[in-house]
C-alpha cells in the first residue's frame, strides 16, 4: 500500500498521512492538491508533501477523496522557501500554505442535505423545526446547510439535522465546488459561406428590408479588418443594435458565435517606449551595483529622495529580461504599485503582471497560473509582500523598493514574516540577485551593508541635480504664545501654502492620524467615551458623525451630551486628517482639497483615482497619513507641511526615533522633485529635538550612528535578535498567570535575556487582555537552539488544562 503525507492549511504542527492506491501514487507529485476527509465529515484541500510506503503505527489512515490537479501548482523551490519560513518564524507549514495560496485553491466541502424516501411516516411525530426542514425538502431535492439556517433563522442547526438523520428521513453528503471561474467572452464572426467578397455583397443586397441586420454586418466587416476577434458587446455598441439582431443572424446561419477564455486584467496601452538614458551619477551607480554582484548576492542602494532609483531598476530589469529570467519587484504599499505600473508598462508593455490583496480571488489565480507556466505576460511581477509566495521557477532578480517600510512586516495572522528578509532567502534559493532600495535604509540593512553581508552603493544627488528641499522647523509653542496660530496652522505654514498656490503649485500636508479627533472629552467632568471592547478612547469621524474604535471597529453615534454627567459641553482633543481637511476648506474655500487615508482609499481603484487626480493637477491641497510618504512621485508639489512631528517621536517603541526620521525624510522628499527647490515646514513643540535637527540637515549617518550606539547599549537589533510572545485571554488573571508561567520557565535557561511579562500600551483589545514577553538573543548565541527550547516550552504549555483557552502567538523579529 502507498501513503502520502499532506499539508493541511490549519495551524497544527503534526503531519497527516492518507492511503492511496498504486495508480494514484504513480500519478501524484509533490505540490499537487488532493481533497481529503478531515474531522467528523468535512472534506478539505490538502497539498501533497511526500509519497512513501511507511504505514503510520499510531493511527489507521483514511483514503483520499479525490485528486484536484493534473500537475503540481506548487514548485519544489517554493516548498523549500515555505519550509524555511515555517521554521524561522516559528509557525506551522499549514499556516504558510494558507497565507500563500489564493483562496480559490483552498476548497472546503459544503454540506448538502437530501430527502431519503420513506413510506408511511407519521409527520405529526416531528418537532416544529424538524417539520420545517422536512417540508422544505419535499418541495426541492436538496438543501445547502445555509438554506437550513435561513429556514430556521438560527446558526446552530446540526442537532435538528441529526434528529432527522436518526429517523432515517434525510441523508447528508459533502460536496467540493471549484471556486475559480475563468472569464469567458463571446465573439462573433461571419459564417464561412460568406467569407468571400462576392458572396458577402450578394448577402448585403438581399437585406434592403432589414436595415438593422445590414448595419450590423457592415460594422462586423469593418471591425474584422482591424481586430482578429470581434467581441459581441463591442459589435452591438458600434452598430447600435441589440443581442436579438445577432441571435436572428446566427439562427439564419449568417453569423457564428464562439467563446474564448480571457484574462480579467489585460494590458491596453501603446507600444513600449525606449528606456531613458541615465545621468552620469546614475550610470556610475549602476556599474557599482554590477561590480557588487560579483561578490555579494544582495546589494543595498542608498539613494536620496528623487535621485532616480526607479530608472536604475529599469536598466537592471531590461538586462535581466534578455536572459529570459523572471523578475520580482516588491513595494510596501498598493498605492505605490498603482503609480509604478504605468511607468514600467511604458517600458515593458504586457510583460508585467500585478499581484496584491486588492485584486479579486479570480484575478490572483490568473496571475498565479501565468507565473507557474512562465508566460511572457508575467515575466515581471510587481506586488506587495504577498507576491513573494508566487510559483517562480527561474527567478533572476528581486527588487525590494523602500525596503525600510514597516508595511513589509506581516503582524497578523501567522506567518508573521518580514517580506524583505523572506525575499532575500527566496532569491538565494534561485541563485538570483537582490537589490534593496531606500533613501532612508533600515538600521538592520545599513548595518549588514557596513558589516559586508550586503554590497553598498550610494547615490547622493537628485535627478537633474535638483537641490534637496529646504527644511524649516517651526516652534508651535512660541507661535501659540505670540497668537500666530490659525487653528492648527502656524503663520509660516499659511504664508508658504498661499505662496505655492499663487504659483499654481500643489501642496501636501502630513498628519499621521486619521479621523477628526482622537478624543472627545466632557469639559465639565472630564470623561471621554471609551471603547467597550478595548482600552482606548473612541475617535471622532466627522464625515459619518460617529465615534469609532480603530482597533476593533466598534462604532456609535456622536454624543449630544456626556454619558457620565449629562452635560452638553463636549470638546474635541487632538486632531486628525479630517480636521485638517475641514480647516483648509475654511481657509481656502476656492481650492480643491482631497484626503488620502484609510477611510478614503477603501475601494479597489480608490488609490488609482486619487493619484491620477493629483498627477493631472485637479487637486490643489492633499492631506494624508503615512501613505503619502511611500515613494509617490508628484511633479508639481513644491511644499510639504508636517502638522505635528511630536506624536511620532513620543511613541513607546525602541524604533520610534528611527521611524520618525524615515517618515519625515520620506514625506519631505515629495517636495520639489523637478527643477525648482522644494520647501518643507515641520511644526513641533520641540524643534530642538535631535531627530528633527538631523531631518532638517538630511543627516542619515548621524542618525544611524546615534541610534546604533543606543541599541548596542541596551541590547536591541541589529546587535541582538528579538522574539516576542503574546498572550491573550478574556480573563485578566488567567492571562497573567499564563504569561508569568511561560516567562519563568524561559528564564530558567535564558536568564536575563527574558523580559516581562508586561502589558502593551493598549492592554485590552476585542475584550481580550494582552501581555507580552520579550526574548533577546545575542549574536553569539545559537538562534535555532533557542527556538527549539522555546517550542518545547510551548508544547508543555499546550498540555496544561488551565491555559487551554489562552491564545499564544510567537513573533520572530517583531519590528
Coordinates of C-alpha atoms in Angstrom, one line a residue, residues 410-748:
X410 CA 3.2 40.9 8.5
X411 CA 1.8 41.3 12.0
X412 CA -1.3 39.2 11.8
X413 CA -2.3 36.5 11.1
X414 CA 0.5 33.9 11.1
X415 CA 3.1 33.6 9.4
X416 CA 4.5 36.9 10.9
X417 CA 7.2 37.2 8.3
X418 CA 9.2 40.2 7.1
X419 CA 8.9 40.3 3.3
X420 CA 12.4 41.8 2.8
X421 CA 14.1 39.0 4.7
X422 CA 11.9 36.3 3.1
X423 CA 12.7 37.8 -0.4
X424 CA 16.4 37.6 0.2
X425 CA 16.1 33.9 1.1
X426 CA 13.9 33.3 -1.9
X427 CA 16.5 34.9 -4.2
X428 CA 19.3 32.8 -2.7
X429 CA 17.2 29.6 -3.4
X430 CA 17.1 30.6 -7.1
X431 CA 20.6 31.9 -7.3
X432 CA 19.2 35.3 -8.1
X433 CA 20.4 38.8 -7.1
X434 CA 18.6 41.1 -4.6
X435 CA 18.5 44.9 -4.7
X436 CA 17.3 46.7 -1.6
X437 CA 16.5 50.4 -2.4
X438 CA 15.7 53.3 0.0
X439 CA 16.5 56.9 0.7
X440 CA 16.4 56.0 4.5
X441 CA 17.5 52.4 4.9
X442 CA 16.5 50.5 8.0
X443 CA 19.3 50.3 10.6
X444 CA 19.5 46.5 10.1
X445 CA 20.1 46.7 6.4
X446 CA 22.7 49.5 6.6
X447 CA 24.4 47.7 9.5
X448 CA 24.5 44.5 7.3
X449 CA 25.9 46.5 4.4
X450 CA 28.7 48.0 6.6
X451 CA 29.5 44.5 8.0
X452 CA 30.0 43.2 4.5
X453 CA 26.9 41.0 4.3
X454 CA 25.4 43.2 1.5
X455 CA 27.0 45.4 -1.1
X456 CA 26.5 49.1 -0.5
X457 CA 26.0 51.7 -3.3
X458 CA 25.2 55.3 -2.6
X459 CA 23.5 57.9 -4.9
X460 CA 23.9 61.3 -3.2
X461 CA 22.4 63.7 -5.8
X462 CA 18.9 64.2 -7.1
X463 CA 17.9 63.6 -10.7
X464 CA 18.8 66.6 -12.8
X465 CA 21.0 67.9 -10.0
X466 CA 17.9 69.4 -8.3
X467 CA 18.6 70.7 -4.8
X468 CA 17.3 68.9 -1.7
X469 CA 14.2 70.6 -0.3
X470 CA 14.8 73.4 2.3
X471 CA 13.5 72.2 5.7
X472 CA 12.3 74.7 8.2
X473 CA 11.3 73.8 11.8
X474 CA 8.5 75.9 13.4
X475 CA 8.1 76.1 17.2
X476 CA 4.4 75.7 17.8
X477 CA 4.8 76.7 21.5
X478 CA 6.3 80.0 20.5
X479 CA 3.7 80.7 17.9
X480 CA 0.9 80.0 20.4
X481 CA 2.4 82.5 22.8
X482 CA 2.5 85.1 20.1
X483 CA -1.0 84.2 18.9
X484 CA 0.3 83.4 15.4
X485 CA -1.7 80.1 15.1
X486 CA -4.8 79.8 13.0
X487 CA -6.4 76.5 14.1
X488 CA -3.5 74.1 13.7
X489 CA -1.6 76.2 11.1
X490 CA 1.3 78.5 12.0
X491 CA 1.6 81.8 10.2
X492 CA 4.7 80.5 8.4
X493 CA 2.9 77.4 7.1
X494 CA 0.0 79.5 5.9
X495 CA 2.4 82.0 4.2
X496 CA 4.1 79.2 2.3
X497 CA 0.8 77.5 1.3
X498 CA -0.6 80.8 0.0
X499 CA 2.6 81.4 -2.0
X500 CA 2.7 77.9 -3.5
X501 CA -1.0 78.1 -4.5
X502 CA -0.4 81.5 -6.0
X503 CA 2.3 79.9 -8.2
X504 CA -0.2 77.3 -9.4
X505 CA 1.8 74.6 -7.5
X506 CA 0.4 71.7 -5.3
X507 CA 0.8 71.3 -1.6
X508 CA 0.9 68.1 0.6
X509 CA 0.1 68.2 4.3
X510 CA 1.0 65.3 6.5
X511 CA -0.7 64.3 9.7
X512 CA -0.2 60.7 10.8
X513 CA -3.6 60.2 12.4
X514 CA -6.9 59.6 10.6
X515 CA -10.3 60.8 11.7
X516 CA -11.3 64.2 13.0
X517 CA -10.2 64.0 16.6
X518 CA -8.7 61.1 18.7
X519 CA -10.5 62.1 21.9
X520 CA -13.9 63.7 22.7
X521 CA -14.0 65.0 26.3
X522 CA -16.6 66.5 28.5
X523 CA -15.3 69.9 29.8
X524 CA -17.5 69.6 32.9
X525 CA -16.5 66.2 34.3
X526 CA -13.5 65.3 32.1
X527 CA -15.0 61.9 31.0
X528 CA -14.1 60.7 27.4
X529 CA -16.1 58.0 25.7
X530 CA -14.2 54.7 25.7
X531 CA -14.5 51.6 23.5
X532 CA -16.4 48.9 25.5
X533 CA -14.1 46.2 23.9
X534 CA -10.7 47.9 24.1
X535 CA -8.7 50.1 26.4
X536 CA -8.7 53.1 24.1
X537 CA -10.8 56.2 23.6
X538 CA -13.1 56.4 20.6
X539 CA -12.0 58.6 17.7
X540 CA -14.5 61.1 16.3
X541 CA -15.1 60.8 12.5
X542 CA -17.0 63.9 11.3
X543 CA -17.8 62.6 7.9
X544 CA -20.1 59.9 9.4
X545 CA -20.8 61.8 12.6
X546 CA -19.7 58.8 14.6
X547 CA -17.3 57.7 17.3
X548 CA -15.1 54.7 16.1
X549 CA -12.6 52.4 17.6
X550 CA -9.6 51.9 15.3
X551 CA -8.7 48.6 17.0
X552 CA -11.9 46.5 16.9
X553 CA -14.2 48.6 14.6
X554 CA -16.8 49.4 17.3
X555 CA -18.9 52.4 16.3
X556 CA -21.5 54.6 18.0
X557 CA -23.3 57.8 17.0
X558 CA -21.6 61.1 18.1
X559 CA -22.8 62.1 21.5
X560 CA -25.0 65.1 22.1
X561 CA -24.4 65.0 25.9
X562 CA -21.9 63.5 28.3
X563 CA -22.8 59.9 29.2
X564 CA -21.5 60.4 32.8
X565 CA -22.9 63.8 33.9
X566 CA -25.4 64.7 31.1
X567 CA -23.6 68.0 30.3
X568 CA -23.7 69.1 26.6
X569 CA -20.2 70.7 26.9
X570 CA -18.3 68.2 24.8
X571 CA -15.0 69.2 23.3
X572 CA -12.5 67.5 20.9
X573 CA -8.9 67.0 21.8
X574 CA -6.1 66.4 19.3
X575 CA -6.6 66.4 15.5
X576 CA -6.6 64.0 12.6
X577 CA -6.6 64.3 8.8
X578 CA -10.4 65.1 8.7
X579 CA -10.0 68.1 10.9
X580 CA -7.1 69.5 8.8
X581 CA -9.2 69.0 5.7
X582 CA -12.1 70.9 7.3
X583 CA -9.9 73.8 8.4
X584 CA -8.3 74.0 4.9
X585 CA -11.8 74.3 3.3
X586 CA -12.5 77.3 5.5
X587 CA -9.1 78.9 4.9
X588 CA -9.0 78.2 1.1
X589 CA -12.7 77.9 0.0
X590 CA -11.9 78.3 -3.7
X591 CA -9.3 75.5 -3.8
X592 CA -9.8 71.7 -4.4
X593 CA -8.8 69.8 -1.3
X594 CA -8.5 66.0 -1.1
X595 CA -7.6 63.5 1.6
X596 CA -5.6 60.3 1.4
X597 CA -6.0 57.9 4.3
X598 CA -7.5 54.5 5.1
X599 CA -11.0 56.0 5.1
X600 CA -10.8 57.4 1.6
X601 CA -8.9 54.6 -0.1
X602 CA -11.1 51.5 0.7
X603 CA -12.3 50.8 -2.8
X604 CA -10.3 48.7 -5.3
X605 CA -9.4 51.6 -7.6
X606 CA -9.6 54.4 -5.0
X607 CA -5.8 54.8 -4.9
X608 CA -5.5 55.0 -8.6
X609 CA -8.2 57.6 -9.0
X610 CA -6.8 59.8 -6.2
X611 CA -3.2 59.6 -7.6
X612 CA -4.4 60.3 -11.2
X613 CA -6.3 63.4 -10.0
X614 CA -3.2 64.6 -8.2
X615 CA -1.0 63.9 -11.3
X616 CA -3.4 65.7 -13.6
X617 CA -3.3 68.8 -11.3
X618 CA -7.0 68.5 -10.3
X619 CA -6.1 68.7 -6.6
X620 CA -4.5 71.8 -5.0
X621 CA -4.0 70.5 -1.4
X622 CA -3.7 66.9 -0.5
X623 CA -3.9 65.9 3.2
X624 CA -2.9 62.4 4.2
X625 CA -1.3 59.9 6.6
X626 CA 1.9 57.9 6.1
X627 CA 0.5 56.7 2.7
X628 CA 1.9 60.0 1.3
X629 CA 5.4 59.2 2.5
X630 CA 5.9 56.0 0.5
X631 CA 7.7 56.9 -2.7
X632 CA 4.9 58.6 -4.6
X633 CA 6.1 60.9 -7.4
X634 CA 4.1 64.1 -7.9
X635 CA 6.0 66.5 -10.2
X636 CA 4.1 69.8 -9.3
X637 CA 4.4 69.6 -5.5
X638 CA 6.6 72.4 -4.2
X639 CA 5.6 72.5 -0.5
X640 CA 5.2 69.8 2.2
X641 CA 3.8 70.7 5.6
X642 CA 4.1 68.3 8.6
X643 CA 1.3 69.4 11.0
X644 CA 2.8 67.9 14.2
X645 CA 6.0 65.8 14.4
X646 CA 5.8 65.2 18.2
X647 CA 3.3 62.3 18.2
X648 CA 5.8 60.3 16.0
X649 CA 8.8 61.0 18.3
X650 CA 7.0 60.1 21.6
X651 CA 5.7 56.7 20.5
X652 CA 6.6 53.9 23.1
X653 CA 8.8 51.8 20.8
X654 CA 12.6 51.3 20.5
X655 CA 12.4 52.2 16.8
X656 CA 10.3 55.4 17.3
X657 CA 13.2 57.8 16.6
X658 CA 14.4 55.8 13.5
X659 CA 10.9 55.6 12.2
X660 CA 10.3 59.3 12.8
X661 CA 13.4 60.2 10.8
X662 CA 12.5 57.9 8.0
X663 CA 8.9 59.1 7.8
X664 CA 9.8 62.8 8.0
X665 CA 12.6 62.4 5.5
X666 CA 10.4 60.5 3.1
X667 CA 7.5 62.9 3.3
X668 CA 9.9 65.8 2.8
X669 CA 11.2 64.1 -0.3
X670 CA 7.8 64.6 -2.0
X671 CA 8.6 68.3 -2.4
X672 CA 10.5 69.9 -5.3
X673 CA 11.0 66.8 -7.5
X674 CA 11.5 68.8 -10.7
X675 CA 13.6 71.9 -11.4
X676 CA 12.6 74.2 -8.5
X677 CA 13.9 73.6 -5.0
X678 CA 11.1 72.4 -2.7
X679 CA 10.2 73.7 0.8
X680 CA 9.3 71.7 3.9
X681 CA 7.7 73.1 7.0
X682 CA 7.8 70.9 10.1
X683 CA 5.7 72.1 13.1
X684 CA 6.7 70.9 16.6
X685 CA 6.6 71.8 20.2
X686 CA 10.2 70.7 20.5
X687 CA 12.1 71.8 17.3
X688 CA 15.5 71.3 19.1
X689 CA 14.9 67.5 19.3
X690 CA 18.0 65.7 17.9
X691 CA 16.0 63.7 15.3
X692 CA 14.3 66.9 13.9
X693 CA 17.7 68.6 13.7
X694 CA 19.0 65.6 11.8
X695 CA 16.0 65.6 9.4
X696 CA 16.5 69.3 8.7
X697 CA 20.1 68.7 7.6
X698 CA 19.4 65.3 5.9
X699 CA 21.9 63.7 8.3
X700 CA 21.2 60.0 7.9
X701 CA 24.6 58.9 9.0
X702 CA 24.3 61.0 12.2
X703 CA 21.0 59.3 13.0
X704 CA 22.4 55.9 12.2
X705 CA 25.5 56.3 14.5
X706 CA 23.4 57.7 17.4
X707 CA 20.6 55.1 17.2
X708 CA 23.2 52.3 16.7
X709 CA 25.0 53.3 19.9
X710 CA 21.8 53.3 21.9
X711 CA 20.8 49.9 20.6
X712 CA 24.2 48.4 21.3
X713 CA 24.0 49.8 24.8
X714 CA 20.5 48.3 25.5
X715 CA 20.8 45.1 23.6
X716 CA 18.4 45.7 20.7
X717 CA 18.5 44.8 17.0
X718 CA 20.7 44.7 14.9
X719 CA 23.1 43.7 17.7
X720 CA 20.6 41.3 19.3
X721 CA 17.7 39.3 17.8
X722 CA 14.3 39.5 19.4
X723 CA 11.3 37.2 19.7
X724 CA 8.0 38.4 21.2
X725 CA 5.5 36.1 22.8
X726 CA 2.0 37.5 23.2
X727 CA -0.7 36.1 25.5
X728 CA -4.4 36.9 25.1
X729 CA -7.4 35.8 27.2
X730 CA -10.8 37.3 28.3
X731 CA -9.9 36.8 32.0
X732 CA -7.1 39.0 33.1
X733 CA -5.9 36.7 36.0
X734 CA -5.8 33.7 33.6
X735 CA -3.8 35.6 31.0
X736 CA -1.4 37.0 33.7
X737 CA -0.9 33.6 35.2
X738 CA -0.2 32.0 31.8
X739 CA 2.3 34.7 30.8
X740 CA 4.1 34.6 34.2
X741 CA 4.4 30.7 34.0
X742 CA 5.8 30.9 30.4
X743 CA 8.3 33.6 31.3
X744 CA 9.5 31.9 34.4
X745 CA 10.2 28.6 32.5
X746 CA 12.1 30.5 29.8
X747 CA 14.1 32.4 32.5
X748 CA 15.3 29.1 34.0

